[in-house]
Amino acid sequence: MSDIALTVSILALVAVVGLFIGNVKFRGIGLGIGGVLFGGIIVGHFVSQAGMTLSSDMLHVIQEFGLILFVYTIGIQVGPGFFASLRVSGLRLNLFAVLIVIIGGLVTAILHKLFDIPLPVVLGIFSGAVTNTPALGAGQQILRDLGTPMEMVDQMGMSYAMAYPFGICGILFTMWMLRVIFRVNVETEAQQHESSRTNGGALIRTINIRVENPNLHDLAIKDVPILNGDKIICSRLKREETLKVPSPDTIIQLGDLLHLVGQPADLHNAQLVIGQEVDTSLSTKGTDLRVERVVVTNENVLGKRIRDLHFKERYDVVISRLNRAGVELVASGDISLQFGDILNLVGRPSAIDAVANVLGNAQQKLQQVQMLPVFIGIGLGVLLGSIPVFVPGFPAALKLGLAGGPLIMALILGRIGSIGKLYWFMPPSANLALRELGIVLFLSVVGLKSGGDFVNTLVNGEGLSWIGYGALITAVPLITVGILARMLAKMN
């Protein structure tokens, strides 16, 4: 059997063993995809004992390509909603995440200096302790750029494997400990969280308002600044027993009921100007109006602003909200449509059908993958990751690397959505398949390279010490930030 055939066969065996290990659970806790790492260690140990020789060049290519696939698909998945989520709670959560990374880095640096732990080993411990696979890939690339011998680079994978199990269990243990310290009732917290979302904590919400301001009587909606902007959508108007879709030229009168969609703060301002919220239902049931969700799949409307499509004027249809990658947004006129956007339409059935034809609404297209944008994105990401940035005092040029470059590029392309007829939407099933394939390939190779010396290091070497260092790196940042988030930010 050739080296290539043997290498592929061994990798397939690693994937089978590792995925089986990952599916084994003890009291609901399992290694998940991390089981592939330990499958690689087990198979790698026996491969080393048998004296088999695998193609090192092929293993290296598979490892890097797997990492690229993994981070790229993550970026494409979260990119469309990532920047929008930063406007609300996402920014605060990301700041706490950055704080966890900084504290973890400080703990790692202190351990490195106090116990004189080799740099490849301590980087691997850090990556395993925080269960961060891209950090492992980035760290190995930095070590190679610094000219570190390959046997030392492979040690990073071994120390990663040592720290990984407690990285999983340590997170669960820390959460349990914080729950005990603060006497948290999970069910109560969940109910309070859901209540806060209902009462304004969500990104957008809807309210029904009665027009009570006499200054607004006989004014067109377009002449009311708070209704003519992009922060609030007026999707329905009820006058006496008649419900209709308002247009910018619709005249409002005292006593009219308006169904508004927007962010909580903007809706509060609307109440101050227009009138009080009412409990009266503005449901379309029993009327000639309909509410329907339509998916954007027509390439001809990609990149076009909602305002430029003139749905209100042409079809008497209002887009009340937009769902992009799971994030609900106000359908303001300046938003450009992306492939896969889900729009809430309000209007008459025939008009909604006409708008649906314009937007596409072809469900089968959501299951198709455009491969050209995938490889364009990966190529641009690799180029971005290869750009060197020289900083005085650093021994090597800083790069985003094969982990950071494709991730950043995927976030950007996911946010852009489409360029011409190229769109960076990927069906969830296809995204998951490529992501799982990438992480399985990456962890298989890391495990294989670490397996030869893993048992000896654990039993006769410093493996137990590495596990202890990893436990500190896992627990200290989580406990610190958990206490700060609970006591200062009052987070659930």
Coordinates of C-alpha atoms in Angstrom, one line a residue:
M1 CA 0.0 0.0 0.0
S2 CA 1.4 3.5 -0.9
D3 CA 2.0 6.1 1.7
I4 CA -0.9 8.2 0.5
A5 CA -3.3 5.3 0.6
L6 CA -2.1 4.2 4.0
T7 CA -2.4 7.8 5.3
V8 CA -6.0 8.2 4.0
S9 CA -7.0 4.8 5.5
I10 CA -5.5 5.7 8.9
L11 CA -7.3 9.0 8.9
A12 CA -10.6 7.3 8.1
L13 CA -10.0 4.9 11.0
V14 CA -9.2 7.9 13.3
A15 CA -12.5 9.6 12.3
V16 CA -14.5 6.4 12.9
V17 CA -12.9 5.8 16.3
G18 CA -13.0 9.4 17.3
L19 CA -16.6 10.0 16.4
F20 CA -17.6 6.9 18.3
I21 CA -15.8 8.1 21.4
G22 CA -17.4 11.6 21.0
N23 CA -20.9 10.1 20.9
V24 CA -20.4 8.2 24.2
K25 CA -21.9 10.2 27.1
F26 CA -21.6 9.9 30.9
R27 CA -24.5 11.5 32.7
G28 CA -25.2 13.6 29.7
I29 CA -21.6 14.8 29.3
G30 CA -19.5 13.8 26.3
L31 CA -16.5 14.9 24.3
G32 CA -18.5 15.6 21.2
I33 CA -16.3 16.4 18.2
G34 CA -13.3 16.5 20.6
G35 CA -13.5 12.7 20.7
V36 CA -11.8 12.7 17.3
L37 CA -8.7 14.1 19.0
F38 CA -8.5 11.2 21.3
G39 CA -9.3 8.8 18.5
G40 CA -6.3 10.1 16.8
I41 CA -4.2 9.7 19.9
I42 CA -5.3 6.1 20.3
V43 CA -4.7 5.2 16.7
G44 CA -1.5 7.2 16.6
H45 CA -0.1 5.3 19.6
F46 CA -0.6 1.9 17.8
V47 CA 0.6 3.3 14.5
S48 CA 3.8 4.3 16.3
Q49 CA 4.1 1.0 18.0
A50 CA 3.7 -0.8 14.6
G51 CA 6.4 1.3 13.0
M52 CA 4.1 2.5 10.2
T53 CA 5.2 5.5 8.2
L54 CA 2.6 8.1 7.1
S55 CA 3.0 10.9 4.6
S56 CA 4.0 13.9 6.7
D57 CA 3.4 16.4 3.8
M58 CA 0.0 15.0 3.2
L59 CA -0.9 15.1 6.9
H60 CA 0.2 18.8 7.0
V61 CA -1.9 19.8 4.0
I62 CA -5.0 17.9 5.4
Q63 CA -4.5 19.5 8.8
E64 CA -4.3 23.1 7.5
F65 CA -7.1 22.6 4.9
G66 CA -9.4 21.1 7.6
L67 CA -8.7 24.2 9.8
I68 CA -9.5 26.6 6.9
L69 CA -12.8 24.8 6.2
F70 CA -13.8 24.9 9.9
V71 CA -13.1 28.6 10.5
Y72 CA -14.4 29.7 7.1
T73 CA -17.8 28.0 7.5
I74 CA -18.1 29.4 11.0
G75 CA -17.6 32.9 9.6
I76 CA -20.1 32.4 6.8
Q77 CA -22.7 31.2 9.3
V78 CA -22.4 34.0 11.8
G79 CA -21.3 36.8 9.5
P80 CA -24.7 38.1 8.4
G81 CA -26.0 38.5 12.0
F82 CA -22.6 39.2 13.7
F83 CA -22.4 42.9 13.2
A84 CA -26.1 43.5 13.8
S85 CA -26.0 41.6 17.1
L86 CA -23.2 44.0 18.3
R87 CA -25.7 46.8 18.5
V88 CA -27.5 45.3 21.4
S89 CA -26.2 42.7 23.9
G90 CA -23.6 41.3 21.5
L91 CA -21.2 44.2 22.3
R92 CA -21.3 43.6 26.1
L93 CA -21.0 39.8 25.6
N94 CA -18.0 40.3 23.3
L95 CA -16.3 42.5 25.8
F96 CA -16.6 39.9 28.5
A97 CA -15.3 37.3 26.0
V98 CA -12.3 39.5 25.4
L99 CA -11.7 39.8 29.1
I100 CA -11.8 36.0 29.5
V101 CA -9.1 35.7 26.7
I102 CA -7.0 38.4 28.3
I103 CA -7.1 36.9 31.8
G104 CA -6.4 33.5 30.3
G105 CA -3.4 34.9 28.5
L106 CA -2.1 36.5 31.7
V107 CA -2.5 33.2 33.6
T108 CA -0.7 31.4 30.8
A109 CA 2.2 33.9 30.7
I110 CA 2.6 33.7 34.5
L111 CA 2.7 29.9 34.4
H112 CA 5.2 30.0 31.5
K113 CA 7.5 32.3 33.5
L114 CA 7.1 30.6 37.0
F115 CA 7.5 27.0 35.9
D116 CA 9.7 27.5 32.8
I117 CA 7.2 25.6 30.6
P118 CA 8.4 25.4 26.9
L119 CA 6.5 27.8 24.7
P120 CA 5.0 25.1 22.4
V121 CA 3.7 23.2 25.4
V122 CA 2.2 26.2 27.2
L123 CA 0.5 27.4 24.0
G124 CA -1.0 23.9 23.6
I125 CA -2.2 23.9 27.2
F126 CA -3.8 27.3 26.7
S127 CA -5.6 26.1 23.5
G128 CA -6.8 22.9 25.1
A129 CA -7.9 24.6 28.4
V130 CA -10.2 27.0 26.5
T131 CA -11.1 24.2 24.0
N132 CA -10.2 26.5 21.1
T133 CA -9.2 24.6 18.0
P134 CA -8.4 27.7 15.9
A135 CA -6.0 28.9 18.6
L136 CA -4.1 25.5 18.3
G137 CA -3.8 26.0 14.5
A138 CA -2.7 29.6 14.8
G139 CA -0.2 28.8 17.5
Q140 CA 1.4 26.0 15.5
Q141 CA 1.7 28.3 12.5
I142 CA 3.4 31.0 14.6
L143 CA 5.8 28.4 15.9
R144 CA 6.7 27.3 12.4
D145 CA 7.2 30.9 11.3
L146 CA 9.6 31.3 14.2
G147 CA 11.6 28.3 13.0
T148 CA 10.7 26.0 15.8
P149 CA 11.6 22.3 15.1
M150 CA 8.6 20.2 14.0
E151 CA 8.9 17.8 17.0
M152 CA 8.4 20.8 19.3
V153 CA 5.5 22.0 17.2
D154 CA 3.9 18.6 17.6
Q155 CA 4.3 18.9 21.3
M156 CA 1.7 21.6 21.2
G157 CA -0.8 19.2 20.0
M158 CA 0.0 16.8 22.8
S159 CA -0.3 19.4 25.5
Y160 CA -3.5 20.5 23.9
A161 CA -4.9 17.0 24.2
M162 CA -3.8 16.8 27.9
A163 CA -5.7 20.0 28.8
Y164 CA -8.7 19.5 26.6
P165 CA -10.8 17.1 28.8
F166 CA -10.7 19.4 31.8
G167 CA -11.4 22.3 29.4
I168 CA -14.8 20.8 28.9
C169 CA -15.4 19.5 32.4
G170 CA -13.9 22.7 34.0
I171 CA -16.4 24.9 32.2
L172 CA -19.3 22.8 33.5
F173 CA -17.8 22.7 37.0
T174 CA -17.2 26.5 37.0
M175 CA -20.8 27.2 35.9
W176 CA -22.0 24.9 38.7
M177 CA -19.8 26.6 41.3
L178 CA -21.1 30.1 40.2
R179 CA -24.6 28.8 40.5
V180 CA -24.0 27.6 44.1
I181 CA -22.1 30.8 45.1
F182 CA -24.9 33.1 43.9
R183 CA -27.7 30.7 44.8
V184 CA -29.1 30.8 41.2
N185 CA -32.5 29.2 40.4
V186 CA -32.1 28.3 36.8
E187 CA -35.8 28.1 36.1
T188 CA -36.5 31.6 37.6
E189 CA -33.6 33.1 35.7
A190 CA -34.9 31.6 32.4
Q191 CA -38.4 33.1 33.1
Q192 CA -36.9 36.5 33.9
H193 CA -34.8 36.4 30.8
E194 CA -37.8 35.5 28.6
S195 CA -39.8 38.3 30.3
S196 CA -37.1 40.9 29.7
R197 CA -37.1 39.9 26.0
T198 CA -40.9 40.3 25.8
N199 CA -40.7 43.7 27.6
G200 CA -38.1 45.2 25.4
G201 CA -34.9 43.2 25.8
A202 CA -35.3 41.7 22.3
L203 CA -33.8 43.4 19.3
I204 CA -37.2 44.4 17.9
R205 CA -40.7 44.2 19.1
T206 CA -44.2 45.3 18.1
I207 CA -46.9 47.4 19.8
N208 CA -50.3 48.8 18.9
I209 CA -50.7 52.5 19.5
R210 CA -53.8 54.7 19.4
V211 CA -53.4 58.1 17.7
E212 CA -54.2 60.6 20.6
N213 CA -52.1 63.6 19.6
P214 CA -54.4 66.2 17.9
N215 CA -51.5 67.7 16.0
L216 CA -51.3 64.5 14.0
H217 CA -54.9 64.6 12.8
D218 CA -55.2 64.6 9.0
L219 CA -51.5 64.3 8.5
A220 CA -50.0 61.9 6.1
I221 CA -47.7 59.2 7.5
K222 CA -44.8 60.6 5.5
D223 CA -45.3 64.0 7.3
V224 CA -44.8 62.4 10.7
P225 CA -41.0 62.3 11.3
I226 CA -41.0 59.4 13.7
L227 CA -43.0 57.3 11.2
N228 CA -41.2 58.5 8.1
G229 CA -37.8 57.4 9.2
D230 CA -36.1 54.0 9.1
K231 CA -36.3 53.1 12.7
I232 CA -40.0 52.3 12.9
I233 CA -42.3 50.4 10.4
C234 CA -46.0 51.1 10.5
S235 CA -47.3 47.8 9.0
R236 CA -51.1 48.1 9.8
L237 CA -53.7 50.8 10.4
K238 CA -57.1 50.1 11.9
R239 CA -59.9 52.7 11.6
E240 CA -63.1 51.7 13.2
E241 CA -63.5 48.1 11.9
T242 CA -61.4 48.5 8.8
L243 CA -57.8 47.1 8.8
K244 CA -55.5 48.1 6.0
V245 CA -51.8 48.4 5.0
P246 CA -50.8 52.1 5.2
S247 CA -48.6 53.8 2.6
P248 CA -46.6 57.0 3.1
D249 CA -49.5 59.0 1.7
T250 CA -52.1 57.5 4.1
I251 CA -53.8 60.1 6.2
I252 CA -54.0 59.3 9.9
Q253 CA -56.8 60.5 12.2
L254 CA -57.5 60.7 15.9
G255 CA -58.5 57.3 17.2
D256 CA -56.6 55.3 14.5
L257 CA -54.8 52.3 15.7
L258 CA -51.3 51.8 14.4
H259 CA -49.3 48.5 14.5
L260 CA -45.6 49.6 14.8
V261 CA -42.4 47.5 14.6
G262 CA -39.1 48.7 15.9
Q263 CA -36.5 48.7 18.7
P264 CA -37.9 49.3 22.2
A265 CA -36.3 52.7 22.6
D266 CA -37.7 53.9 19.3
L267 CA -41.2 52.6 20.1
H268 CA -41.1 54.3 23.4
N269 CA -40.4 57.6 21.6
A270 CA -43.3 56.9 19.3
Q271 CA -45.6 56.5 22.2
L272 CA -44.6 60.0 23.5
V273 CA -45.4 61.5 20.2
I274 CA -48.4 59.6 19.0
G275 CA -50.3 58.1 22.0
Q276 CA -50.6 55.3 24.4
E277 CA -50.2 51.6 23.7
V278 CA -53.5 49.6 23.6
D279 CA -54.4 46.0 24.0
T280 CA -56.7 45.9 21.0
S281 CA -55.7 43.2 18.5
L282 CA -54.8 44.2 14.9
S283 CA -54.7 40.6 13.7
T284 CA -55.3 40.0 10.0
K285 CA -57.6 37.0 10.8
G286 CA -61.0 37.6 9.4
T287 CA -59.8 40.4 7.1
D288 CA -58.7 40.6 3.5
L289 CA -55.1 41.0 4.6
R290 CA -52.5 38.3 5.2
V291 CA -49.1 38.1 6.9
E292 CA -46.6 35.8 5.2
R293 CA -42.9 35.1 5.4
V294 CA -41.0 35.2 2.1
V295 CA -37.4 34.2 1.4
V296 CA -35.2 36.3 -0.9
T297 CA -33.7 34.0 -3.6
N298 CA -34.0 36.1 -6.8
E299 CA -30.5 37.2 -7.9
N300 CA -32.0 40.3 -9.5
V301 CA -32.9 41.9 -6.2
L302 CA -29.7 41.0 -4.3
G303 CA -27.9 44.1 -3.1
K304 CA -30.9 46.3 -3.8
R305 CA -32.3 48.5 -1.0
I306 CA -35.8 47.9 0.2
R307 CA -36.7 51.5 -0.5
D308 CA -35.7 51.1 -4.2
L309 CA -38.1 48.2 -4.7
H310 CA -41.2 50.4 -4.0
F311 CA -43.3 47.5 -2.7
K312 CA -45.6 49.9 -0.8
E313 CA -46.3 52.1 -3.9
R314 CA -46.5 49.2 -6.4
Y315 CA -48.2 46.5 -4.5
D316 CA -49.6 48.0 -1.3
V317 CA -47.4 45.6 0.7
V318 CA -45.3 46.4 3.8
I319 CA -42.2 44.6 4.9
S320 CA -42.6 44.7 8.7
R321 CA -39.4 42.9 9.7
L322 CA -36.4 41.1 8.3
N323 CA -34.7 38.0 9.6
R324 CA -31.1 37.6 8.7
A325 CA -29.2 34.5 9.9
G326 CA -31.5 34.3 12.9
V327 CA -31.3 38.0 13.9
E328 CA -34.5 40.0 13.7
L329 CA -34.0 43.5 12.1
V330 CA -36.3 46.4 11.4
A331 CA -36.9 46.4 7.7
S332 CA -35.7 50.0 7.1
G333 CA -35.5 51.4 3.6
D334 CA -31.7 51.5 3.6
I335 CA -31.2 47.8 4.2
S336 CA -29.8 45.9 1.2
L337 CA -31.3 42.5 0.6
Q338 CA -29.2 39.4 0.8
F339 CA -29.7 35.9 -0.4
G340 CA -31.6 33.9 2.3
D341 CA -33.2 37.0 4.0
I342 CA -36.6 36.1 5.4
L343 CA -39.1 39.0 5.1
N344 CA -42.4 39.4 6.9
L345 CA -44.9 40.8 4.4
V346 CA -48.3 42.3 5.2
G347 CA -50.8 42.9 2.4
R348 CA -53.6 41.3 0.3
P349 CA -53.0 37.7 -0.8
S350 CA -52.7 38.6 -4.5
A351 CA -50.3 41.5 -3.7
I352 CA -48.1 39.3 -1.5
D353 CA -48.0 36.6 -4.2
A354 CA -46.8 39.3 -6.7
V355 CA -44.1 40.5 -4.3
A356 CA -43.0 36.9 -3.6
N357 CA -42.5 36.4 -7.3
V358 CA -40.2 39.4 -7.3
L359 CA -38.2 38.3 -4.3
G360 CA -38.0 34.7 -5.5
N361 CA -39.2 32.7 -2.6
A362 CA -37.8 29.5 -4.2
Q363 CA -37.3 27.1 -1.3
Q364 CA -35.3 24.7 -3.4
K365 CA -32.6 27.4 -4.1
L366 CA -31.9 27.5 -0.3
Q367 CA -30.6 23.9 -0.6
Q368 CA -28.2 24.6 -3.4
V369 CA -24.6 25.6 -2.8
Q370 CA -22.6 27.9 -5.0
M371 CA -19.1 26.5 -4.9
L372 CA -17.5 29.4 -6.8
P373 CA -18.0 31.9 -3.9
V374 CA -16.8 29.3 -1.4
F375 CA -13.4 29.0 -3.1
I376 CA -13.2 32.7 -3.8
G377 CA -13.7 33.3 -0.1
I378 CA -11.2 30.7 1.0
G379 CA -8.6 32.1 -1.4
L380 CA -9.1 35.7 -0.3
G381 CA -9.0 34.5 3.4
V382 CA -5.7 32.7 2.9
L383 CA -4.2 35.8 1.2
L384 CA -5.5 38.0 4.0
G385 CA -4.0 35.7 6.6
S386 CA -0.6 35.8 4.8
I387 CA -0.2 39.5 4.9
P388 CA 2.7 40.3 7.3
V389 CA 2.6 43.2 9.7
F390 CA 6.0 44.1 11.1
V391 CA 5.9 45.4 14.7
P392 CA 9.1 46.6 16.4
G393 CA 10.2 44.3 19.1
F394 CA 8.5 41.2 17.8
P395 CA 10.8 38.3 16.6
A396 CA 8.5 37.6 13.6
A397 CA 6.0 39.5 11.5
L398 CA 2.4 39.3 12.8
K399 CA -0.1 37.5 10.5
L400 CA -3.7 36.5 10.9
G401 CA -2.6 33.1 9.6
L402 CA -4.7 30.3 8.1
A403 CA -7.1 30.5 11.1
G404 CA -7.6 34.2 11.4
G405 CA -7.5 35.2 7.7
P406 CA -10.3 32.9 6.4
L407 CA -12.4 33.7 9.5
I408 CA -12.2 37.5 9.1
M409 CA -12.8 37.2 5.4
A410 CA -15.8 35.0 5.9
L411 CA -17.3 37.4 8.4
I412 CA -16.9 40.3 5.9
L413 CA -18.3 38.3 3.0
G414 CA -21.1 37.0 5.1
R415 CA -22.0 40.6 6.0
I416 CA -21.8 41.8 2.4
G417 CA -24.0 38.9 1.3
S418 CA -23.6 39.2 -2.4
I419 CA -21.6 40.8 -5.2
G420 CA -23.5 40.7 -8.5
K421 CA -24.7 37.1 -9.0
L422 CA -22.3 35.7 -6.5
Y423 CA -23.8 35.2 -3.0
W424 CA -22.1 33.9 0.1
F425 CA -25.2 32.3 1.5
M426 CA -24.6 28.6 2.4
P427 CA -27.5 26.2 3.4
P428 CA -27.2 25.3 7.1
S429 CA -27.0 21.6 6.3
A430 CA -24.1 22.2 3.8
N431 CA -22.4 24.6 6.2
L432 CA -22.6 22.0 9.0
A433 CA -21.3 19.2 6.8
L434 CA -18.2 21.2 5.7
R435 CA -17.6 22.5 9.2
E436 CA -17.7 19.0 10.7
L437 CA -15.5 17.7 7.9
G438 CA -13.0 20.4 8.5
I439 CA -12.7 19.9 12.3
V440 CA -12.6 16.1 11.9
L441 CA -9.7 16.3 9.5
F442 CA -7.8 18.9 11.6
L443 CA -8.2 17.0 15.0
S444 CA -7.5 13.6 13.3
V445 CA -4.1 14.8 12.2
V446 CA -3.3 16.6 15.5
G447 CA -4.2 13.4 17.4
L448 CA -2.2 11.2 15.1
K449 CA 0.9 13.4 15.5
S450 CA 0.5 13.4 19.3
G451 CA -0.3 9.8 19.8
G452 CA 3.2 8.3 19.6
D453 CA 4.5 9.9 22.8
F454 CA 1.2 10.7 24.6
V455 CA 1.0 7.7 26.9
N456 CA 4.7 8.0 27.9
T457 CA 4.3 11.7 28.6
L458 CA 1.2 11.2 30.7
V459 CA 2.7 8.3 32.7
N460 CA 6.4 9.1 32.9
G461 CA 6.6 12.7 31.9
E462 CA 5.0 16.0 32.8
G463 CA 1.5 15.1 31.6
L464 CA -0.2 15.4 35.0
S465 CA 1.4 18.8 35.5
W466 CA 0.1 20.0 32.2
I467 CA -3.4 18.9 33.2
G468 CA -3.1 21.0 36.4
Y469 CA -1.8 24.1 34.5
G470 CA -4.7 23.7 32.1
A471 CA -7.2 23.5 35.0
L472 CA -6.0 26.9 36.2
I473 CA -6.2 28.4 32.8
T474 CA -9.7 27.1 32.4
A475 CA -11.1 28.0 35.9
V476 CA -9.5 31.4 36.8
P477 CA -10.7 33.5 33.8
L478 CA -14.2 31.9 34.0
I479 CA -14.6 32.4 37.7
T480 CA -13.3 36.0 37.6
V481 CA -15.5 37.1 34.7
G482 CA -18.5 35.1 36.0
I483 CA -18.3 37.0 39.3
L484 CA -17.9 40.4 37.5
A485 CA -20.7 39.7 35.1
R486 CA -23.0 38.6 37.8
M487 CA -22.2 41.3 40.4
L488 CA -21.5 44.4 38.3
A489 CA -23.4 43.7 35.0
K490 CA -26.3 41.8 36.7
M491 CA -26.2 39.2 33.9
N492 CA -28.3 36.0 34.1

